[in-house]
Coordinates of C-alpha atoms and ligand atoms in Angstrom, one line a residue:
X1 CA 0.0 0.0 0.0
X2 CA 1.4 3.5 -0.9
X3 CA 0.1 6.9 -1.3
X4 CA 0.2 8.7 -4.6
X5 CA 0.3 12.2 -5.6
X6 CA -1.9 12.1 -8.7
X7 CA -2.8 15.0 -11.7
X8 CA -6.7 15.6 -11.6
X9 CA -7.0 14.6 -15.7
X10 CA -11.0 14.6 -16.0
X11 CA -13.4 15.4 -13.6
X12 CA -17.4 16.2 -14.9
X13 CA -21.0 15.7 -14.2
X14 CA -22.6 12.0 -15.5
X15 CA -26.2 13.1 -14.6
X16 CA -27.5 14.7 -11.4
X17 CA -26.1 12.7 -8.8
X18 CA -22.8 11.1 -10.1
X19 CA -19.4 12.0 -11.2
X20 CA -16.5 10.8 -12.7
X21 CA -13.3 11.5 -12.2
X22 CA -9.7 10.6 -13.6
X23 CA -6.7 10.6 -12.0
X24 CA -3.1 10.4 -13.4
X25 CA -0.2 9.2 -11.4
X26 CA 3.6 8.3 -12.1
X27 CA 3.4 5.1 -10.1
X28 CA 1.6 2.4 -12.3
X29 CA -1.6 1.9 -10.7
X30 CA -3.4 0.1 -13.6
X31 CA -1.5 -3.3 -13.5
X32 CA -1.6 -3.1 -9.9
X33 CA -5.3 -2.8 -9.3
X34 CA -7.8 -5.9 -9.9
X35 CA -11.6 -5.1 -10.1
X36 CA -12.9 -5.3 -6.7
X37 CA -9.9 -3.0 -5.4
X38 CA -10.4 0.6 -3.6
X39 CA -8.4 3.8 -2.8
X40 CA -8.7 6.0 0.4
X41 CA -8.9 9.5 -1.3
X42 CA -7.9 13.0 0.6
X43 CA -10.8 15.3 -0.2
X44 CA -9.9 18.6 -0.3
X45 CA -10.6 21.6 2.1
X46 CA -13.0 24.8 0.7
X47 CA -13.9 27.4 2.7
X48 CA -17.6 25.5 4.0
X49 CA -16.1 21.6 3.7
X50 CA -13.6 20.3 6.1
X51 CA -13.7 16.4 5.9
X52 CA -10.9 14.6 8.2
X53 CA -11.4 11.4 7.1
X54 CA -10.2 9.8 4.0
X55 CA -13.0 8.5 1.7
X56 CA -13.3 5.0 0.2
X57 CA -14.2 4.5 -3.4
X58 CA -13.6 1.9 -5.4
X59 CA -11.6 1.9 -8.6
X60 CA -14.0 2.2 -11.8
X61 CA -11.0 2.0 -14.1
X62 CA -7.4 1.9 -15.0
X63 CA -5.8 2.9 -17.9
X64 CA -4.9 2.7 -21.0
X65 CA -1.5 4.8 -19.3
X66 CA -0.5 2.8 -16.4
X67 CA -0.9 5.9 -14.4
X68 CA -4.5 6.3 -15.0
X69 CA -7.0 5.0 -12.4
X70 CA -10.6 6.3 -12.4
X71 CA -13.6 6.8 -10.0
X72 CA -17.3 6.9 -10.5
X73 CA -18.8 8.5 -7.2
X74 CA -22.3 9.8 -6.2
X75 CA -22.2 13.5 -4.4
X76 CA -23.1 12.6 -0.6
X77 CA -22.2 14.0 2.4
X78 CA -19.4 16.6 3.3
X79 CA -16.5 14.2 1.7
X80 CA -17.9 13.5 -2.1
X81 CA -19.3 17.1 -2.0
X82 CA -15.8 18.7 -1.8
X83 CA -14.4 16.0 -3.9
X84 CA -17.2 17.8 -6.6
X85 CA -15.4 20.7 -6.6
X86 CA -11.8 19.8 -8.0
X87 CA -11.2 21.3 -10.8
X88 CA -9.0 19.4 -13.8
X89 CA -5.5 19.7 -13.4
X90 CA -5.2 19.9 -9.3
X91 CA -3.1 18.1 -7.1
X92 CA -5.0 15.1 -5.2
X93 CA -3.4 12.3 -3.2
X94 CA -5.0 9.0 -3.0
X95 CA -3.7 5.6 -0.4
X96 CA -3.7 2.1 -1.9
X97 CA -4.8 -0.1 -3.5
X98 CA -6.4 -1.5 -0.9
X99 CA -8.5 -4.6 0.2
X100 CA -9.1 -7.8 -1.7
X101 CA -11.1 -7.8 -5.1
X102 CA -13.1 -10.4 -6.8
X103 CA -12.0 -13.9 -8.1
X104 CA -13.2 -14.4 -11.6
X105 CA -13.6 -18.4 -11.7
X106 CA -11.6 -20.0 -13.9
X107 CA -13.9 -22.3 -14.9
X108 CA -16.9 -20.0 -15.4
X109 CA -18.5 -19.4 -18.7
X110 CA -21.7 -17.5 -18.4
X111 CA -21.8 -15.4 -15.3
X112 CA -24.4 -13.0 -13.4
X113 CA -23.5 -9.4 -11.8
X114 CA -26.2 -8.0 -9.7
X115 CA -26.2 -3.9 -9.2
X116 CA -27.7 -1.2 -6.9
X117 CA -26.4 2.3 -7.3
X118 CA -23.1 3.6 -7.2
X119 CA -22.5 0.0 -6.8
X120 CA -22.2 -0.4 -10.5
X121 CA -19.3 1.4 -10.2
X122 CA -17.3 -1.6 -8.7
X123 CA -18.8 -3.6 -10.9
X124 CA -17.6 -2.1 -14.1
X125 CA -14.5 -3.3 -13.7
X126 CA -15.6 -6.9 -13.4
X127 CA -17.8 -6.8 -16.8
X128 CA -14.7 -5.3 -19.0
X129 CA -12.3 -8.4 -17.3
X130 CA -15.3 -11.3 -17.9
X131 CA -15.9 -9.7 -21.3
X132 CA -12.2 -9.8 -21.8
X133 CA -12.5 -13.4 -21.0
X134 CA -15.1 -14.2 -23.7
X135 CA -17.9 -15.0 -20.9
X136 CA -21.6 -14.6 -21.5
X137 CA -22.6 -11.6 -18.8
X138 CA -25.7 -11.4 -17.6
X139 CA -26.5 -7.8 -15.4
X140 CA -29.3 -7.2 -13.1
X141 CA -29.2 -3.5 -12.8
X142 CA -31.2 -1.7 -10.3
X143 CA -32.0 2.2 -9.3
X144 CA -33.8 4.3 -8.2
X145 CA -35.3 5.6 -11.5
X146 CA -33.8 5.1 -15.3
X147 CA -32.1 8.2 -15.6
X148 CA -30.3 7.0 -12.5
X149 CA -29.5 3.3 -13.8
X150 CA -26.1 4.3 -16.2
X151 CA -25.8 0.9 -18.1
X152 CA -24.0 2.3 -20.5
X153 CA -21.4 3.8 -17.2
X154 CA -21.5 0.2 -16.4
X155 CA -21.0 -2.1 -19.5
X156 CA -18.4 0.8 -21.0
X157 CA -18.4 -1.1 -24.6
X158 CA -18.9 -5.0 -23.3
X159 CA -21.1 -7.1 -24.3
X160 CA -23.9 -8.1 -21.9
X161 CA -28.3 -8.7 -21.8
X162 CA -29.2 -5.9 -18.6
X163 CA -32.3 -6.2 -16.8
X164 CA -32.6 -3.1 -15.5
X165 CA -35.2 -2.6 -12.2
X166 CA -36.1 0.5 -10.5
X167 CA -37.9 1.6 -8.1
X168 CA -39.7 4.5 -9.9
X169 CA -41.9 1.4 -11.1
X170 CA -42.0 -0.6 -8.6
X171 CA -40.0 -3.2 -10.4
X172 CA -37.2 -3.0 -8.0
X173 CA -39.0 -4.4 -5.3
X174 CA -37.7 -7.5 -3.9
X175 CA -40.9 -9.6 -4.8
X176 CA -40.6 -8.7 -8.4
X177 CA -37.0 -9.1 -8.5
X178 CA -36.9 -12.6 -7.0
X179 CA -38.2 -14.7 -10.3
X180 CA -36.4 -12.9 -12.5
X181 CA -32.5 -13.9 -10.5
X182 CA -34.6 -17.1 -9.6
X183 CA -34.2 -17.7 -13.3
X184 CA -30.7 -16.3 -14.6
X185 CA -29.7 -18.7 -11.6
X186 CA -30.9 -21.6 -12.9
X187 CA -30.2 -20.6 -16.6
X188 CA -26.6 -22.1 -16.7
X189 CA -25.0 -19.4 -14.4
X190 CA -21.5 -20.2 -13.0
X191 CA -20.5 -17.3 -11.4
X192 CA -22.7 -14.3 -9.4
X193 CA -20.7 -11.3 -8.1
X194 CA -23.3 -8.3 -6.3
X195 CA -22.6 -4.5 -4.7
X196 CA -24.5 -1.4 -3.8
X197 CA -27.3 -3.5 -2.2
X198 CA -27.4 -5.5 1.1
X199 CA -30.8 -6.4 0.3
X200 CA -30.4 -7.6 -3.2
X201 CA -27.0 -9.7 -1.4
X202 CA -29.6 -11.2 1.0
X203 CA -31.7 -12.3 -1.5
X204 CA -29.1 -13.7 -3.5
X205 CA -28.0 -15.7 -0.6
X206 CA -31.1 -17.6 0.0
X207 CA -31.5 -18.3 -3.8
X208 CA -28.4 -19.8 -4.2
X209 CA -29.1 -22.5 -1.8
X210 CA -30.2 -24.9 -4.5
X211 CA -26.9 -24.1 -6.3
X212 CA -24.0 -25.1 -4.0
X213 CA -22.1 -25.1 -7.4
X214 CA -22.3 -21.4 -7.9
X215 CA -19.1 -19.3 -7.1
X216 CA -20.7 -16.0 -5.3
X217 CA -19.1 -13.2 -4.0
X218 CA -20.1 -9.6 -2.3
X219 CA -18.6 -6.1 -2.2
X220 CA -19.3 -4.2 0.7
X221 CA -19.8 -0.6 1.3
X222 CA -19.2 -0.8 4.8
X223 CA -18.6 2.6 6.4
X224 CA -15.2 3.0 7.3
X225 CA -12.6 4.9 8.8
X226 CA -8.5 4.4 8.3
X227 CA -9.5 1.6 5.5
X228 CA -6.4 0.0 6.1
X229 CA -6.8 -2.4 8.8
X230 CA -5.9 -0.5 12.1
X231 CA -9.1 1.0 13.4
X232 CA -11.5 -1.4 13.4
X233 CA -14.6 0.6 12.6
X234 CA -15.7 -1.3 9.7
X235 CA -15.5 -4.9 11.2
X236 CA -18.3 -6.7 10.7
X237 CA -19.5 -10.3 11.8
X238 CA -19.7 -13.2 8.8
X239 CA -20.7 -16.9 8.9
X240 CA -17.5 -19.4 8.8
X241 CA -18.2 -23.4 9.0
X242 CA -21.0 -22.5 11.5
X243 CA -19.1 -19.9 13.7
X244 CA -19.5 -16.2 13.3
X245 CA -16.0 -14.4 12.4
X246 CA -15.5 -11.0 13.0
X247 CA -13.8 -9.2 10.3
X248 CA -12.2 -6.2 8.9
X249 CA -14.1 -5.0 5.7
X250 CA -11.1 -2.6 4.6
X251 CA -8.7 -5.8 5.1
X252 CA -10.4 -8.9 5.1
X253 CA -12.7 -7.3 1.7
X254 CA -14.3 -5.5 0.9
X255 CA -15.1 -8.6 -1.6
X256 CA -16.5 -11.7 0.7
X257 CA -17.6 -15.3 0.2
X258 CA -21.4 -14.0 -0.4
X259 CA -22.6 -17.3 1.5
X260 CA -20.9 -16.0 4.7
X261 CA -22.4 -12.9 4.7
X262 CA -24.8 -12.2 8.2
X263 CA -27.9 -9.7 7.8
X264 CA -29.3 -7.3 9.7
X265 CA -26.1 -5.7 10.8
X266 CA -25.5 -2.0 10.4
X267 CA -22.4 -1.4 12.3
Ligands
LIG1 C1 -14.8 -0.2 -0.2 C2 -15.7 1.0 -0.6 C3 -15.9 1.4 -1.9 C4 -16.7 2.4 -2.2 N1 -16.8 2.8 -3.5 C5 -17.6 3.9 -3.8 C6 -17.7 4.3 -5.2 O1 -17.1 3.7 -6.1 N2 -18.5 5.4 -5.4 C7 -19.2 6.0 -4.5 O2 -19.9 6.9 -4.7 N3 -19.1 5.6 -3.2 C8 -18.3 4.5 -2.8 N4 -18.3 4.2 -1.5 C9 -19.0 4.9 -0.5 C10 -18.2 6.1 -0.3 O3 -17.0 5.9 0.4 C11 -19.2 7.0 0.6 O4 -20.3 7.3 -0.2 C12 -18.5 8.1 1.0 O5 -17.6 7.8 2.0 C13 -19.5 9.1 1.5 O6 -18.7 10.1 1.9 P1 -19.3 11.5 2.0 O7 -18.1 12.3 2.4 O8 -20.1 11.9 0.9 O9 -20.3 11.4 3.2 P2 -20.1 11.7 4.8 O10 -21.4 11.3 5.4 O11 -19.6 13.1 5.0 O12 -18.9 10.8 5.2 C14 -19.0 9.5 5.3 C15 -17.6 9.1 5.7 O13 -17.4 9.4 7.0 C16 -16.6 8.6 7.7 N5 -17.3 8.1 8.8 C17 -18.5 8.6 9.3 N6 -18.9 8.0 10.3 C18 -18.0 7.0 10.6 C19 -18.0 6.0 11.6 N7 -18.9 5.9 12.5 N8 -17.0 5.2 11.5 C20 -16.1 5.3 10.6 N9 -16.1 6.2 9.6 C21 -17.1 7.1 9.6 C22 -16.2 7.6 6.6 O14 -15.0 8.1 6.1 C23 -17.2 7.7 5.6 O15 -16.7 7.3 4.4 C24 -17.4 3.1 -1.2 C25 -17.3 2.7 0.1 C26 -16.5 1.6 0.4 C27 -16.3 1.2 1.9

């Protein structure tokens, strides 16, 4: 882990609530960083926004220069608000990578990702690398309306069916989503990887119990503090051969076993 004094290269408005921004570092941070990965990044001060804290995102992209990583973020609270106002061609220094990504299986040919918001960010990353792979993706993308969904933020080029929910219809809602994964499940999937949504994780959980076969992992957007291991505010409890395991989200993740995930927590 190392911290890098980076060029702001792009920074602009996607639609209303998210941004994307590129960075440009010496260090090479694009082979370095799997999909899955994050950076703690040093917001800067204005006049009205003083965050302490360093804030999490995850890397949306790297490359095609090896100093180029990129984020994807949605304007929040104090942190992602002054992050908004960096202007192209600032200094900004960034920690990492950090964590533990996904693990694309091997022997996996037609996979499933499962989105919720900004999660699709973490995602992205994911779809270019199984793409890359010549798997069939399948995408369940959900939001809170369509001008919110970004599929196009998401798939960046790949080829992939999307089966986009939202909740401006009513067809995000968890009893109109569960047929539909129900069925890309049991349509030959090998692999499911989810973010953005502890309630579509949940749900994912309990359909994959007739499907011991299926690799399946989570990202977590755990709120945290240091991200790198020493404070301990993001641990959270998981499920391990029948014993609950405390751990780290910054360290031990943010990408778990989705079958040892636990509910209901909201440390
Ligand atoms: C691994 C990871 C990847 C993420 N990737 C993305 C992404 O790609 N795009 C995106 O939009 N968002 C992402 N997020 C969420 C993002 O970090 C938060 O949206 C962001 O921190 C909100 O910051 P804010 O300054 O807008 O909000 P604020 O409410 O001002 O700040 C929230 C921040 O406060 C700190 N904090 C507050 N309370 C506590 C506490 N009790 N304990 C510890 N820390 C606390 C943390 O730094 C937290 O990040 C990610 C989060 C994680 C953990």
């Amino acid at each position: 882990m190392a911290s890098h004094r980076c060029r702001v290269a792009a920074h602009h408005a996607v639609n209303a609530r998210y941004r994307y921004l590129r960075l440009q570092a010496e260090a090479d941070l694009a082979s370095a960083t799997p999909p899955g990965q994050f950076y703690q990044l040093r917001c800067p001060q204005t006049s009205t926004l003083q965050p302490f804290l360093l804030r999490p995102m995850s890397v949306y992209g790297t490359g095609p220069a090896a100093g180029t990583v990129e984020f994807l973020y949605a304007v929040a609270g104090a942190g992602t608000q002054a992050l908004a106002t960096l202007a192209e061609g600032q200094p900004m220094d960034i920690v990492g990578p950090l964590g533990r990504g996904f693990t694309l299986d091997a022997r996996a040919r037609r996979v499933l990702l499962v989105a919720r918001g900004v999660g699709l960010a973490t995602m992205a990353p994911l779809v270019g690398q199984a793409a890359q792979a010549g798997l069939a993706i399948d995408v369940l993308l959900s939001a809170r309306s369509p001008a919110d969904a970004m599929p196009h933020e998401l798939l960046r080029g790949a080829q992939a069916t999307v089966h986009a929910v939202f909740d401006s219809d009513g067809s995000s809602a968890v009893a109109r989503v569960e047929p539909r994964l129900a069925a890309l499940l049991a349509g030959g999937c090998d692999a499911v990887y989810t973010c953005g949504s502890e309630r579509l994780a949940l749900l994912l959980r309990r359909l994959l119990q007739p499907h011991p076969h299926i690799h399946a992992e989570v990202a977590l957007e755990q709120r945290m503090a240091c991200g790198m291991g020493v404070c301990l505010s993001c641990v959270r409890p998981f499920e391990q051969d029948g014993h609950v395991a405390l751990q780290r989200v910054c360290r031990e993740g943010p990408v778990f076993p989705l079958r040892e995930m636990v509910g209901g927590w909201h440390g």
